[in-house]
JSON list of N, CA and C in Angstrom, two decimals:
[
{"chain": "A", "resi": 10, "resn": "UNK", "atom": "N", "xyz": [18.67, 26.79, 14.92]},
{"chain": "A", "resi": 10, "resn": "UNK", "atom": "CA", "xyz": [18.35, 25.52, 14.32]},
{"chain": "A", "resi": 10, "resn": "UNK", "atom": "C", "xyz": [19.56, 24.97, 13.59]},
{"chain": "A", "resi": 11, "resn": "UNK", "atom": "N", "xyz": [19.73, 23.67, 13.69]},
{"chain": "A", "resi": 11, "resn": "UNK", "atom": "CA", "xyz": [20.74, 23.00, 12.87]},
{"chain": "A", "resi": 11, "resn": "UNK", "atom": "C", "xyz": [20.19, 21.64, 12.45]},
{"chain": "A", "resi": 12, "resn": "UNK", "atom": "N", "xyz": [20.55, 21.25, 11.27]},
{"chain": "A", "resi": 12, "resn": "UNK", "atom": "CA", "xyz": [20.05, 19.99, 10.72]},
{"chain": "A", "resi": 12, "resn": "UNK", "atom": "C", "xyz": [21.21, 19.07, 10.43]},
{"chain": "A", "resi": 13, "resn": "UNK", "atom": "N", "xyz": [21.02, 17.80, 10.71]},
{"chain": "A", "resi": 13, "resn": "UNK", "atom": "CA", "xyz": [22.04, 16.80, 10.40]},
{"chain": "A", "resi": 13, "resn": "UNK", "atom": "C", "xyz": [22.03, 16.51, 8.91]},
{"chain": "A", "resi": 14, "resn": "UNK", "atom": "N", "xyz": [23.13, 16.06, 8.41]},
{"chain": "A", "resi": 14, "resn": "UNK", "atom": "CA", "xyz": [23.22, 15.66, 7.01]},
{"chain": "A", "resi": 14, "resn": "UNK", "atom": "C", "xyz": [22.26, 14.51, 6.76]},
{"chain": "A", "resi": 15, "resn": "UNK", "atom": "N", "xyz": [21.47, 14.56, 5.68]},
{"chain": "A", "resi": 15, "resn": "UNK", "atom": "CA", "xyz": [20.54, 13.46, 5.40]},
{"chain": "A", "resi": 15, "resn": "UNK", "atom": "C", "xyz": [21.28, 12.14, 5.19]},
{"chain": "A", "resi": 16, "resn": "UNK", "atom": "N", "xyz": [20.65, 11.08, 5.60]},
{"chain": "A", "resi": 16, "resn": "UNK", "atom": "CA", "xyz": [21.22, 9.75, 5.42]},
{"chain": "A", "resi": 16, "resn": "UNK", "atom": "C", "xyz": [20.48, 9.06, 4.29]},
{"chain": "A", "resi": 17, "resn": "UNK", "atom": "N", "xyz": [21.22, 8.51, 3.35]},
{"chain": "A", "resi": 17, "resn": "UNK", "atom": "CA", "xyz": [20.61, 7.82, 2.22]},
{"chain": "A", "resi": 17, "resn": "UNK", "atom": "C", "xyz": [20.22, 6.41, 2.65]},
{"chain": "A", "resi": 18, "resn": "UNK", "atom": "N", "xyz": [18.90, 6.10, 2.59]},
{"chain": "A", "resi": 18, "resn": "UNK", "atom": "CA", "xyz": [18.42, 4.79, 2.99]},
{"chain": "A", "resi": 18, "resn": "UNK", "atom": "C", "xyz": [18.65, 3.74, 1.91]},
{"chain": "A", "resi": 19, "resn": "UNK", "atom": "N", "xyz": [18.35, 4.10, 0.69]},
{"chain": "A", "resi": 19, "resn": "UNK", "atom": "CA", "xyz": [18.47, 3.20, -0.44]},
{"chain": "A", "resi": 19, "resn": "UNK", "atom": "C", "xyz": [19.01, 3.99, -1.63]},
{"chain": "A", "resi": 20, "resn": "UNK", "atom": "N", "xyz": [19.36, 3.34, -2.68]},
{"chain": "A", "resi": 20, "resn": "UNK", "atom": "CA", "xyz": [19.90, 4.00, -3.86]},
{"chain": "A", "resi": 20, "resn": "UNK", "atom": "C", "xyz": [18.77, 4.39, -4.82]},
{"chain": "A", "resi": 21, "resn": "UNK", "atom": "N", "xyz": [17.84, 5.19, -4.32]},
{"chain": "A", "resi": 21, "resn": "UNK", "atom": "CA", "xyz": [16.71, 5.67, -5.11]},
{"chain": "A", "resi": 21, "resn": "UNK", "atom": "C", "xyz": [16.89, 7.17, -5.30]},
{"chain": "A", "resi": 22, "resn": "UNK", "atom": "N", "xyz": [16.38, 7.68, -6.40]},
{"chain": "A", "resi": 22, "resn": "UNK", "atom": "CA", "xyz": [16.54, 9.10, -6.67]},
{"chain": "A", "resi": 22, "resn": "UNK", "atom": "C", "xyz": [15.22, 9.87, -6.70]},
{"chain": "A", "resi": 23, "resn": "UNK", "atom": "N", "xyz": [14.12, 9.22, -6.99]},
{"chain": "A", "resi": 23, "resn": "UNK", "atom": "CA", "xyz": [12.84, 9.93, -7.15]},
{"chain": "A", "resi": 23, "resn": "UNK", "atom": "C", "xyz": [11.77, 9.33, -6.25]},
{"chain": "A", "resi": 24, "resn": "UNK", "atom": "N", "xyz": [12.11, 9.15, -4.98]},
{"chain": "A", "resi": 24, "resn": "UNK", "atom": "CA", "xyz": [11.19, 8.54, -4.03]},
{"chain": "A", "resi": 24, "resn": "UNK", "atom": "C", "xyz": [10.03, 9.48, -3.74]},
{"chain": "A", "resi": 25, "resn": "UNK", "atom": "N", "xyz": [8.81, 8.98, -3.92]},
{"chain": "A", "resi": 25, "resn": "UNK", "atom": "CA", "xyz": [7.60, 9.76, -3.64]},
{"chain": "A", "resi": 25, "resn": "UNK", "atom": "C", "xyz": [7.11, 9.52, -2.22]},
{"chain": "A", "resi": 26, "resn": "UNK", "atom": "N", "xyz": [7.26, 8.30, -1.72]},
{"chain": "A", "resi": 26, "resn": "UNK", "atom": "CA", "xyz": [6.86, 8.01, -0.35]},
{"chain": "A", "resi": 26, "resn": "UNK", "atom": "C", "xyz": [7.62, 6.78, 0.15]},
{"chain": "A", "resi": 27, "resn": "UNK", "atom": "N", "xyz": [7.80, 6.74, 1.47]},
{"chain": "A", "resi": 27, "resn": "UNK", "atom": "CA", "xyz": [8.45, 5.62, 2.14]},
{"chain": "A", "resi": 27, "resn": "UNK", "atom": "C", "xyz": [7.82, 5.50, 3.50]},
{"chain": "A", "resi": 28, "resn": "UNK", "atom": "N", "xyz": [7.37, 4.31, 3.87]},
{"chain": "A", "resi": 28, "resn": "UNK", "atom": "CA", "xyz": [6.71, 4.14, 5.15]},
{"chain": "A", "resi": 28, "resn": "UNK", "atom": "C", "xyz": [6.97, 2.73, 5.68]},
{"chain": "A", "resi": 29, "resn": "UNK", "atom": "N", "xyz": [6.49, 2.47, 6.89]},
{"chain": "A", "resi": 29, "resn": "UNK", "atom": "CA", "xyz": [6.71, 1.17, 7.52]},
{"chain": "A", "resi": 29, "resn": "UNK", "atom": "C", "xyz": [5.42, 0.71, 8.18]},
{"chain": "A", "resi": 30, "resn": "UNK", "atom": "N", "xyz": [5.06, -0.56, 7.96]},
{"chain": "A", "resi": 30, "resn": "UNK", "atom": "CA", "xyz": [3.89, -1.16, 8.59]},
{"chain": "A", "resi": 30, "resn": "UNK", "atom": "C", "xyz": [4.21, -1.51, 10.04]},
{"chain": "A", "resi": 31, "resn": "UNK", "atom": "N", "xyz": [3.19, -1.74, 10.88]},
{"chain": "A", "resi": 31, "resn": "UNK", "atom": "CA", "xyz": [3.45, -2.08, 12.28]},
{"chain": "A", "resi": 31, "resn": "UNK", "atom": "C", "xyz": [4.32, -3.33, 12.45]},
{"chain": "A", "resi": 32, "resn": "UNK", "atom": "N", "xyz": [4.31, -4.25, 11.48]},
{"chain": "A", "resi": 32, "resn": "UNK", "atom": "CA", "xyz": [5.13, -5.46, 11.59]},
{"chain": "A", "resi": 32, "resn": "UNK", "atom": "C", "xyz": [6.57, -5.23, 11.13]},
{"chain": "A", "resi": 33, "resn": "UNK", "atom": "N", "xyz": [6.91, -4.01, 10.72]},
{"chain": "A", "resi": 33, "resn": "UNK", "atom": "CA", "xyz": [8.26, -3.68, 10.29]},
{"chain": "A", "resi": 33, "resn": "UNK", "atom": "C", "xyz": [8.49, -3.71, 8.80]},
{"chain": "A", "resi": 34, "resn": "UNK", "atom": "N", "xyz": [7.50, -4.18, 8.03]},
{"chain": "A", "resi": 34, "resn": "UNK", "atom": "CA", "xyz": [7.62, -4.21, 6.57]},
{"chain": "A", "resi": 34, "resn": "UNK", "atom": "C", "xyz": [7.67, -2.79, 6.03]},
{"chain": "A", "resi": 35, "resn": "UNK", "atom": "N", "xyz": [8.68, -2.49, 5.24]},
{"chain": "A", "resi": 35, "resn": "UNK", "atom": "CA", "xyz": [8.79, -1.16, 4.62]},
{"chain": "A", "resi": 35, "resn": "UNK", "atom": "C", "xyz": [8.12, -1.20, 3.25]},
{"chain": "A", "resi": 36, "resn": "UNK", "atom": "N", "xyz": [7.53, -0.08, 2.84]},
{"chain": "A", "resi": 36, "resn": "UNK", "atom": "CA", "xyz": [6.96, 0.01, 1.50]},
{"chain": "A", "resi": 36, "resn": "UNK", "atom": "C", "xyz": [7.18, 1.40, 0.95]},
{"chain": "A", "resi": 37, "resn": "UNK", "atom": "N", "xyz": [7.19, 1.52, -0.38]},
{"chain": "A", "resi": 37, "resn": "UNK", "atom": "CA", "xyz": [7.57, 2.77, -1.02]},
{"chain": "A", "resi": 37, "resn": "UNK", "atom": "C", "xyz": [7.02, 2.87, -2.43]},
{"chain": "A", "resi": 38, "resn": "UNK", "atom": "N", "xyz": [6.98, 4.11, -2.91]},
{"chain": "A", "resi": 38, "resn": "UNK", "atom": "CA", "xyz": [6.72, 4.41, -4.31]},
{"chain": "A", "resi": 38, "resn": "UNK", "atom": "C", "xyz": [7.90, 5.24, -4.79]},
{"chain": "A", "resi": 39, "resn": "UNK", "atom": "N", "xyz": [8.55, 4.78, -5.83]},
{"chain": "A", "resi": 39, "resn": "UNK", "atom": "CA", "xyz": [9.72, 5.43, -6.39]},
{"chain": "A", "resi": 39, "resn": "UNK", "atom": "C", "xyz": [9.46, 5.68, -7.87]},
{"chain": "A", "resi": 40, "resn": "UNK", "atom": "N", "xyz": [9.32, 6.95, -8.25]},
{"chain": "A", "resi": 40, "resn": "UNK", "atom": "CA", "xyz": [9.04, 7.29, -9.66]},
{"chain": "A", "resi": 40, "resn": "UNK", "atom": "C", "xyz": [10.23, 6.94, -10.53]},
{"chain": "A", "resi": 41, "resn": "UNK", "atom": "N", "xyz": [9.99, 6.56, -11.78]},
{"chain": "A", "resi": 41, "resn": "UNK", "atom": "CA", "xyz": [11.09, 6.17, -12.66]},
{"chain": "A", "resi": 41, "resn": "UNK", "atom": "C", "xyz": [11.99, 7.32, -13.12]},
{"chain": "A", "resi": 42, "resn": "UNK", "atom": "N", "xyz": [11.50, 8.56, -13.04]},
{"chain": "A", "resi": 42, "resn": "UNK", "atom": "CA", "xyz": [12.32, 9.71, -13.46]},
{"chain": "A", "resi": 42, "resn": "UNK", "atom": "C", "xyz": [11.80, 10.97, -12.77]},
{"chain": "A", "resi": 43, "resn": "UNK", "atom": "N", "xyz": [12.56, 12.04, -12.87]},
{"chain": "A", "resi": 43, "resn": "UNK", "atom": "CA", "xyz": [12.15, 13.31, -12.26]},
{"chain": "A", "resi": 43, "resn": "UNK", "atom": "C", "xyz": [10.92, 13.89, -12.98]},
{"chain": "A", "resi": 44, "resn": "UNK", "atom": "N", "xyz": [10.73, 13.55, -14.23]},
{"chain": "A", "resi": 44, "resn": "UNK", "atom": "CA", "xyz": [9.61, 14.09, -15.00]},
{"chain": "A", "resi": 44, "resn": "UNK", "atom": "C", "xyz": [8.33, 13.28, -14.84]},
{"chain": "A", "resi": 45, "resn": "UNK", "atom": "N", "xyz": [8.40, 12.13, -14.20]},
{"chain": "A", "resi": 45, "resn": "UNK", "atom": "CA", "xyz": [7.23, 11.26, -14.02]},
{"chain": "A", "resi": 45, "resn": "UNK", "atom": "C", "xyz": [6.76, 11.35, -12.59]},
{"chain": "A", "resi": 46, "resn": "UNK", "atom": "N", "xyz": [5.49, 11.64, -12.38]},
{"chain": "A", "resi": 46, "resn": "UNK", "atom": "CA", "xyz": [4.96, 11.82, -11.03]},
{"chain": "A", "resi": 46, "resn": "UNK", "atom": "C", "xyz": [4.42, 10.54, -10.43]},
{"chain": "A", "resi": 47, "resn": "UNK", "atom": "N", "xyz": [4.38, 9.44, -11.16]},
{"chain": "A", "resi": 47, "resn": "UNK", "atom": "CA", "xyz": [3.76, 8.21, -10.69]},
{"chain": "A", "resi": 47, "resn": "UNK", "atom": "C", "xyz": [4.62, 7.00, -11.02]},
{"chain": "A", "resi": 48, "resn": "UNK", "atom": "N", "xyz": [4.27, 5.88, -10.42]},
{"chain": "A", "resi": 48, "resn": "UNK", "atom": "CA", "xyz": [4.84, 4.60, -10.78]},
{"chain": "A", "resi": 48, "resn": "UNK", "atom": "C", "xyz": [3.69, 3.60, -10.79]},
{"chain": "A", "resi": 49, "resn": "UNK", "atom": "N", "xyz": [3.83, 2.51, -11.52]},
{"chain": "A", "resi": 49, "resn": "UNK", "atom": "CA", "xyz": [2.74, 1.53, -11.57]},
{"chain": "A", "resi": 49, "resn": "UNK", "atom": "C", "xyz": [2.91, 0.41, -10.54]},
{"chain": "A", "resi": 50, "resn": "UNK", "atom": "N", "xyz": [3.88, 0.57, -9.62]},
{"chain": "A", "resi": 50, "resn": "UNK", "atom": "CA", "xyz": [4.05, -0.42, -8.56]},
{"chain": "A", "resi": 50, "resn": "UNK", "atom": "C", "xyz": [4.32, 0.25, -7.21]},
{"chain": "A", "resi": 51, "resn": "UNK", "atom": "N", "xyz": [3.95, -0.45, -6.16]},
{"chain": "A", "resi": 51, "resn": "UNK", "atom": "CA", "xyz": [4.36, -0.12, -4.80]},
{"chain": "A", "resi": 51, "resn": "UNK", "atom": "C", "xyz": [5.27, -1.26, -4.36]},
{"chain": "A", "resi": 52, "resn": "UNK", "atom": "N", "xyz": [6.48, -0.95, -3.94]},
{"chain": "A", "resi": 52, "resn": "UNK", "atom": "CA", "xyz": [7.43, -1.98, -3.52]},
{"chain": "A", "resi": 52, "resn": "UNK", "atom": "C", "xyz": [7.32, -2.26, -2.03]},
{"chain": "A", "resi": 53, "resn": "UNK", "atom": "N", "xyz": [7.59, -3.49, -1.65]},
{"chain": "A", "resi": 53, "resn": "UNK", "atom": "CA", "xyz": [7.57, -3.91, -0.25]},
{"chain": "A", "resi": 53, "resn": "UNK", "atom": "C", "xyz": [8.88, -4.61, 0.07]},
{"chain": "A", "resi": 54, "resn": "UNK", "atom": "N", "xyz": [9.41, -4.38, 1.27]},
{"chain": "A", "resi": 54, "resn": "UNK", "atom": "CA", "xyz": [10.65, -5.03, 1.68]},
{"chain": "A", "resi": 54, "resn": "UNK", "atom": "C", "xyz": [10.41, -6.51, 1.92]},
{"chain": "A", "resi": 55, "resn": "UNK", "atom": "N", "xyz": [11.47, -7.26, 1.88]},
{"chain": "A", "resi": 55, "resn": "UNK", "atom": "CA", "xyz": [11.36, -8.68, 2.17]},
{"chain": "A", "resi": 55, "resn": "UNK", "atom": "C", "xyz": [11.68, -9.55, 0.97]},
{"chain": "A", "resi": 56, "resn": "UNK", "atom": "N", "xyz": [11.13, -9.21, -0.20]},
{"chain": "A", "resi": 56, "resn": "UNK", "atom": "CA", "xyz": [11.39, -9.97, -1.43]},
{"chain": "A", "resi": 56, "resn": "UNK", "atom": "C", "xyz": [11.41, -9.02, -2.60]},
{"chain": "A", "resi": 57, "resn": "UNK", "atom": "N", "xyz": [12.25, -9.28, -3.55]},
{"chain": "A", "resi": 57, "resn": "UNK", "atom": "CA", "xyz": [12.36, -8.42, -4.73]},
{"chain": "A", "resi": 57, "resn": "UNK", "atom": "C", "xyz": [11.08, -8.42, -5.55]},
{"chain": "A", "resi": 58, "resn": "UNK", "atom": "N", "xyz": [10.32, -9.52, -5.53]},
{"chain": "A", "resi": 58, "resn": "UNK", "atom": "CA", "xyz": [9.10, -9.60, -6.34]},
{"chain": "A", "resi": 58, "resn": "UNK", "atom": "C", "xyz": [7.85, -9.22, -5.55]},
{"chain": "A", "resi": 59, "resn": "UNK", "atom": "N", "xyz": [8.01, -8.65, -4.36]},
{"chain": "A", "resi": 59, "resn": "UNK", "atom": "CA", "xyz": [6.88, -8.28, -3.52]},
{"chain": "A", "resi": 59, "resn": "UNK", "atom": "C", "xyz": [6.42, -6.87, -3.87]},
{"chain": "A", "resi": 60, "resn": "UNK", "atom": "N", "xyz": [5.46, -6.78, -4.80]},
{"chain": "A", "resi": 60, "resn": "UNK", "atom": "CA", "xyz": [4.96, -5.49, -5.28]},
{"chain": "A", "resi": 60, "resn": "UNK", "atom": "C", "xyz": [3.44, -5.54, -5.43]},
{"chain": "A", "resi": 61, "resn": "UNK", "atom": "N", "xyz": [2.84, -4.40, -5.56]},
{"chain": "A", "resi": 61, "resn": "UNK", "atom": "CA", "xyz": [1.43, -4.27, -5.91]},
{"chain": "A", "resi": 61, "resn": "UNK", "atom": "C", "xyz": [1.38, -3.52, -7.23]},
{"chain": "A", "resi": 62, "resn": "UNK", "atom": "N", "xyz": [0.57, -4.00, -8.16]},
{"chain": "A", "resi": 62, "resn": "UNK", "atom": "CA", "xyz": [0.49, -3.38, -9.48]},
{"chain": "A", "resi": 62, "resn": "UNK", "atom": "C", "xyz": [-0.95, -3.10, -9.86]},
{"chain": "A", "resi": 63, "resn": "UNK", "atom": "N", "xyz": [-1.14, -2.50, -11.03]},
{"chain": "A", "resi": 63, "resn": "UNK", "atom": "CA", "xyz": [-2.49, -2.34, -11.56]},
{"chain": "A", "resi": 63, "resn": "UNK", "atom": "C", "xyz": [-3.06, -0.94, -11.47]},
{"chain": "A", "resi": 64, "resn": "UNK", "atom": "N", "xyz": [-2.26, 0.03, -11.11]},
{"chain": "A", "resi": 64, "resn": "UNK", "atom": "CA", "xyz": [-2.75, 1.40, -11.01]},
{"chain": "A", "resi": 64, "resn": "UNK", "atom": "C", "xyz": [-1.56, 2.35, -11.18]},
{"chain": "A", "resi": 65, "resn": "UNK", "atom": "N", "xyz": [-1.84, 3.62, -11.16]},
{"chain": "A", "resi": 65, "resn": "UNK", "atom": "CA", "xyz": [-0.78, 4.63, -11.16]},
{"chain": "A", "resi": 65, "resn": "UNK", "atom": "C", "xyz": [-0.70, 5.18, -9.74]},
{"chain": "A", "resi": 66, "resn": "UNK", "atom": "N", "xyz": [0.39, 4.88, -9.04]},
{"chain": "A", "resi": 66, "resn": "UNK", "atom": "CA", "xyz": [0.54, 5.28, -7.65]},
{"chain": "A", "resi": 66, "resn": "UNK", "atom": "C", "xyz": [1.37, 6.55, -7.56]},
{"chain": "A", "resi": 67, "resn": "UNK", "atom": "N", "xyz": [0.85, 7.54, -6.81]},
{"chain": "A", "resi": 67, "resn": "UNK", "atom": "CA", "xyz": [1.62, 8.75, -6.54]},
{"chain": "A", "resi": 67, "resn": "UNK", "atom": "C", "xyz": [2.36, 8.60, -5.21]},
{"chain": "A", "resi": 68, "resn": "UNK", "atom": "N", "xyz": [1.64, 8.22, -4.18]},
{"chain": "A", "resi": 68, "resn": "UNK", "atom": "CA", "xyz": [2.21, 7.98, -2.86]},
{"chain": "A", "resi": 68, "resn": "UNK", "atom": "C", "xyz": [1.48, 6.81, -2.23]},
{"chain": "A", "resi": 69, "resn": "UNK", "atom": "N", "xyz": [2.11, 6.19, -1.26]},
{"chain": "A", "resi": 69, "resn": "UNK", "atom": "CA", "xyz": [1.48, 5.10, -0.50]},
{"chain": "A", "resi": 69, "resn": "UNK", "atom": "C", "xyz": [1.63, 5.41, 0.98]},
{"chain": "A", "resi": 70, "resn": "UNK", "atom": "N", "xyz": [0.56, 5.23, 1.71]},
{"chain": "A", "resi": 70, "resn": "UNK", "atom": "CA", "xyz": [0.56, 5.48, 3.15]},
{"chain": "A", "resi": 70, "resn": "UNK", "atom": "C", "xyz": [-0.15, 4.34, 3.86]},
{"chain": "A", "resi": 71, "resn": "UNK", "atom": "N", "xyz": [0.27, 4.07, 5.09]},
{"chain": "A", "resi": 71, "resn": "UNK", "atom": "CA", "xyz": [-0.39, 3.08, 5.92]},
{"chain": "A", "resi": 71, "resn": "UNK", "atom": "C", "xyz": [-1.54, 3.76, 6.65]},
{"chain": "A", "resi": 72, "resn": "UNK", "atom": "N", "xyz": [-2.70, 3.12, 6.65]},
{"chain": "A", "resi": 72, "resn": "UNK", "atom": "CA", "xyz": [-3.85, 3.66, 7.34]},
{"chain": "A", "resi": 72, "resn": "UNK", "atom": "C", "xyz": [-4.56, 2.50, 8.04]},
{"chain": "A", "resi": 73, "resn": "UNK", "atom": "N", "xyz": [-4.92, 2.71, 9.27]},
{"chain": "A", "resi": 73, "resn": "UNK", "atom": "CA", "xyz": [-5.64, 1.70, 10.03]},
{"chain": "A", "resi": 73, "resn": "UNK", "atom": "C", "xyz": [-6.83, 2.36, 10.71]},
{"chain": "A", "resi": 74, "resn": "UNK", "atom": "N", "xyz": [-7.97, 1.70, 10.61]},
{"chain": "A", "resi": 74, "resn": "UNK", "atom": "CA", "xyz": [-9.17, 2.21, 11.25]},
{"chain": "A", "resi": 74, "resn": "UNK", "atom": "C", "xyz": [-9.78, 1.09, 12.08]},
{"chain": "A", "resi": 75, "resn": "UNK", "atom": "N", "xyz": [-9.82, 1.28, 13.36]},
{"chain": "A", "resi": 75, "resn": "UNK", "atom": "CA", "xyz": [-10.40, 0.26, 14.24]},
{"chain": "A", "resi": 75, "resn": "UNK", "atom": "C", "xyz": [-11.80, 0.70, 14.63]},
{"chain": "A", "resi": 76, "resn": "UNK", "atom": "N", "xyz": [-12.77, -0.13, 14.33]},
{"chain": "A", "resi": 76, "resn": "UNK", "atom": "CA", "xyz": [-14.15, 0.14, 14.72]},
{"chain": "A", "resi": 76, "resn": "UNK", "atom": "C", "xyz": [-14.33, -0.24, 16.18]},
{"chain": "A", "resi": 77, "resn": "UNK", "atom": "N", "xyz": [-15.01, 0.63, 16.92]},
{"chain": "A", "resi": 77, "resn": "UNK", "atom": "CA", "xyz": [-15.24, 0.33, 18.33]},
{"chain": "A", "resi": 77, "resn": "UNK", "atom": "C", "xyz": [-16.70, 0.22, 18.60]}
]
């Protein structure tokens, strides 16, 4: 086994989760410090003010359920 050197996507240090929606929008939860397990926002790519607030987020994941 051999592993490639990790590539830094963004200048974040305490990323809890990073994912991408089917339309290409990226979203993430980045804790403010190593001692903090949560953040009160989920960030979305596209605009600096594009966030979701109002809770303590540990991780964010995309989930889709299609009823048949």
